[in-house]
Amino acid sequence: MSGIVAAVSSNGTYSFTKPNRDSITLLAGLGVEGDVHAGVTVKHRSRVAQDPTQPNLRQVHLIHEELFAEVGADGFEVTPGDLGENITTRGIDLLGLPVGTLLRIGDDAVLEVTGLRNPCLQIDNFQDGLLKKVVGRDESGNVVRKAGIMTIVKSGGAVRPGDTITAELPSGPHRPLERV
C-alpha cells in the first residue's frame, strides 16, 4: 500500500489551521520541528489539562486529501492544513491501516500509526456543520471518525510534497484504529 504526500503544514503557535510549508522536518520521538504539538509528552490542550505527563501519541497528524473532495460535495471548502494536519496524503487508505503500521516517507522519515484523530468542536468553529461530516455513525451505530490519523516519529527526516509514502503493516492480527 502506498501513496504520496500532497502537502505539509506546521505551526509554532496554537491555531486550528496550519500554514503549508515547502517542507517539514520530523524529529524522532518528538514530532514536527517547530510545531506546537511536538514533544515527548502530550501537547494538545485538552490532554495536558487531564494529565500533562501522558506520552504524546499525537506527534504528527495525517489526513487523506480525498476527504476534502468528500466534504466538498456537501458544500464545504477544505484545503491542506485547514484541519490542523501536518501531512496531507493522496492515494493511501489511512483510516484502514492497523495500529502499529509504519509509514515510510521520502528518503528517511518513518512514522508509527497510533490511532485516529478524535474530531472536536473546533471543526464546527472553522466551518459550521463540518464536524457532522467528519464524525458520524455507521449502520450498526458505531462511531466513525474520518479526520485523519495520529502517529509518532520513529525516524526523523525531511518531508516534502511529492514524497512517496509506503505502508509496512505490522505482524500479527489486524488491530483496528481507535481514537487517541
Short mmCIF file of C-alpha atoms in Angstrom, two decimals:
data_model
loop_
_atom_site.label_atom_id
_atom_site.label_comp_id
_atom_site.label_asym_id
_atom_site.label_seq_id
_atom_site.Cartn_x
_atom_site.Cartn_y
_atom_site.Cartn_z
CA MET A 1 0.00 0.00 0.00
CA SER A 2 1.43 3.35 -0.98
CA GLY A 3 0.58 6.97 -1.70
CA ILE A 4 2.17 10.38 -1.89
CA VAL A 5 2.49 13.50 0.22
CA ALA A 6 0.14 16.15 -1.18
CA ALA A 7 1.12 18.92 1.28
CA VAL A 8 2.95 19.54 4.55
CA SER A 9 1.97 22.03 7.25
CA SER A 10 3.17 23.21 10.65
CA ASN A 11 2.56 26.00 13.12
CA GLY A 12 4.65 27.15 16.06
CA THR A 13 1.65 28.68 17.84
CA TYR A 14 -1.71 27.26 18.88
CA SER A 15 -4.11 27.72 16.00
CA PHE A 16 -6.67 25.38 14.49
CA THR A 17 -5.24 25.64 10.98
CA LYS A 18 -1.60 25.20 9.98
CA PRO A 19 0.07 27.03 7.11
CA ASN A 20 1.52 24.98 4.25
CA ARG A 21 5.29 24.72 4.01
CA ASP A 22 7.79 23.72 1.33
CA SER A 23 9.00 21.01 3.71
CA ILE A 24 8.82 19.93 7.34
CA THR A 25 11.44 18.14 9.40
CA LEU A 26 10.37 15.22 11.56
CA LEU A 27 12.34 14.65 14.77
CA ALA A 28 12.49 11.12 16.22
CA GLY A 29 10.42 10.81 19.38
CA LEU A 30 9.19 14.41 19.19
CA GLY A 31 7.19 15.28 16.06
CA VAL A 32 7.44 18.15 13.58
CA GLU A 33 10.31 20.53 14.26
CA GLY A 34 8.94 23.90 15.39
CA ASP A 35 5.32 22.68 15.60
CA VAL A 36 3.35 23.48 18.74
CA HIS A 37 2.36 19.80 19.15
CA ALA A 38 5.90 18.42 19.10
CA GLY A 39 7.16 16.82 22.29
CA VAL A 40 7.65 13.63 24.26
CA THR A 41 4.56 14.31 26.41
CA VAL A 42 1.09 15.46 25.29
CA LYS A 43 0.75 18.96 23.87
CA HIS A 44 -2.94 19.11 22.91
CA ARG A 45 -4.55 21.43 25.44
CA SER A 46 -7.36 19.06 26.46
CA ARG A 47 -4.85 16.25 27.07
CA VAL A 48 -2.48 18.50 29.03
CA ALA A 49 -5.39 19.53 31.28
CA GLN A 50 -6.13 15.84 32.04
CA ASP A 51 -2.55 14.71 32.64
CA PRO A 52 0.49 16.58 31.27
CA THR A 53 2.76 13.55 31.83
CA GLN A 54 0.95 11.33 29.27
CA PRO A 55 3.11 10.17 26.35
CA ASN A 56 2.50 12.13 23.16
CA LEU A 57 0.87 9.63 20.80
CA ARG A 58 -0.26 12.53 18.59
CA GLN A 59 3.09 13.90 17.40
CA VAL A 60 2.20 14.04 13.69
CA HIS A 61 -1.34 14.30 12.27
CA LEU A 62 -2.09 12.97 8.77
CA ILE A 63 -5.28 13.49 6.73
CA HIS A 64 -6.17 11.98 3.37
CA GLU A 65 -6.79 14.62 0.69
CA GLU A 66 -9.74 12.55 -0.57
CA LEU A 67 -11.70 13.72 2.50
CA PHE A 68 -11.64 17.28 1.12
CA ALA A 69 -13.48 16.18 -2.06
CA GLU A 70 -15.96 14.19 0.03
CA VAL A 71 -16.92 17.15 2.23
CA GLY A 72 -16.68 19.46 -0.80
CA ALA A 73 -19.59 17.57 -2.35
CA ASP A 74 -21.65 18.85 0.61
CA GLY A 75 -20.53 22.46 0.10
CA PHE A 76 -17.55 22.65 2.47
CA GLU A 77 -14.27 24.10 1.25
CA VAL A 78 -11.30 22.45 2.96
CA THR A 79 -7.70 22.63 1.78
CA PRO A 80 -4.42 21.17 3.15
CA GLY A 81 -3.60 22.42 6.64
CA ASP A 82 -7.13 23.71 7.29
CA LEU A 83 -7.95 20.93 9.77
CA GLY A 84 -4.63 21.21 11.58
CA GLU A 85 -2.89 18.28 9.95
CA ASN A 86 0.86 18.18 9.39
CA ILE A 87 0.83 15.87 6.37
CA THR A 88 -1.90 15.70 3.73
CA THR A 89 -1.78 12.42 1.81
CA ARG A 90 -3.14 11.19 -1.51
CA GLY A 91 -3.83 7.63 -2.62
CA ILE A 92 -3.37 5.75 0.67
CA ASP A 93 -6.22 4.47 2.87
CA LEU A 94 -5.07 5.98 6.16
CA LEU A 95 -8.26 5.07 8.04
CA GLY A 96 -7.94 1.39 7.06
CA LEU A 97 -4.44 0.98 8.50
CA PRO A 98 -3.97 -1.01 11.71
CA VAL A 99 -2.29 0.29 14.85
CA GLY A 100 1.47 -0.13 14.60
CA THR A 101 1.71 0.37 10.83
CA LEU A 102 4.97 2.02 9.82
CA LEU A 103 4.74 4.77 7.21
CA ARG A 104 7.98 5.30 5.34
CA ILE A 105 8.00 8.80 3.85
CA GLY A 106 10.61 10.17 1.47
CA ASP A 107 14.21 9.13 1.99
CA ASP A 108 14.45 8.83 5.78
CA ALA A 109 11.28 9.52 7.78
CA VAL A 110 9.34 6.73 9.47
CA LEU A 111 6.09 7.25 11.37
CA GLU A 112 4.25 4.70 13.50
CA VAL A 113 0.45 4.83 13.44
CA THR A 114 -1.01 5.16 16.95
CA GLY A 115 -4.71 5.78 16.25
CA LEU A 116 -7.44 8.06 14.97
CA ARG A 117 -7.79 11.77 15.49
CA ASN A 118 -10.84 12.46 17.61
CA PRO A 119 -12.60 15.36 15.85
CA CYS A 120 -13.59 18.19 18.19
CA LEU A 121 -15.93 21.18 18.19
CA GLN A 122 -13.19 23.40 16.78
CA ILE A 123 -14.06 21.87 13.39
CA ASP A 124 -17.51 23.49 13.60
CA ASN A 125 -15.88 26.78 14.61
CA PHE A 126 -13.86 26.52 11.37
CA GLN A 127 -16.96 25.75 9.24
CA ASP A 128 -20.36 25.26 10.83
CA GLY A 129 -21.71 21.76 10.25
CA LEU A 130 -18.38 20.25 9.15
CA LEU A 131 -18.00 18.19 12.33
CA LYS A 132 -21.01 16.03 11.33
CA LYS A 133 -19.24 15.25 8.05
CA VAL A 134 -16.01 14.03 9.66
CA VAL A 135 -17.54 12.06 12.53
CA GLY A 136 -20.73 10.04 12.44
CA ARG A 137 -22.13 6.56 12.90
CA ASP A 138 -22.23 3.51 10.67
CA GLU A 139 -25.27 1.26 10.10
CA SER A 140 -24.52 -0.60 13.35
CA GLY A 141 -24.33 2.60 15.41
CA ASN A 142 -20.53 2.55 15.77
CA VAL A 143 -18.73 5.90 15.78
CA VAL A 144 -16.83 6.57 12.54
CA ARG A 145 -14.03 9.14 12.66
CA LYS A 146 -12.73 10.47 9.32
CA ALA A 147 -10.49 13.37 10.43
CA GLY A 148 -7.23 11.52 9.93
CA ILE A 149 -4.74 9.52 11.92
CA MET A 150 -2.14 10.25 14.56
CA THR A 151 1.42 8.99 14.57
CA ILE A 152 4.72 9.12 16.43
CA VAL A 153 8.09 9.69 14.76
CA LYS A 154 10.31 6.59 14.77
CA SER A 155 12.97 8.02 12.41
CA GLY A 156 13.36 11.66 11.53
CA GLY A 157 13.89 13.34 8.21
CA ALA A 158 12.62 15.94 5.80
CA VAL A 159 9.15 15.51 4.26
CA ARG A 160 8.05 17.39 1.15
CA PRO A 161 5.05 17.41 -1.18
CA GLY A 162 5.56 14.70 -3.80
CA ASP A 163 7.40 12.32 -1.45
CA THR A 164 6.24 8.71 -1.60
CA ILE A 165 4.57 7.04 1.37
CA THR A 166 4.87 3.28 1.80
CA ALA A 167 2.88 1.44 4.48
CA GLU A 168 4.51 -1.50 6.24
CA LEU A 169 1.85 -3.48 8.09
CA PRO A 170 2.71 -4.95 11.50
CA SER A 171 2.88 -8.69 12.03
CA GLY A 172 0.11 -10.34 13.98
CA PRO A 173 -3.62 -9.75 13.93
CA HIS A 174 -5.07 -6.52 12.50
CA ARG A 175 -5.69 -4.07 15.38
CA PRO A 176 -8.22 -1.52 14.14
CA LEU A 177 -7.57 2.14 14.85
CA GLU A 178 -9.20 3.73 17.89
CA ARG A 179 -9.16 7.37 18.95
CA VAL A 180 -6.01 8.62 20.67
#
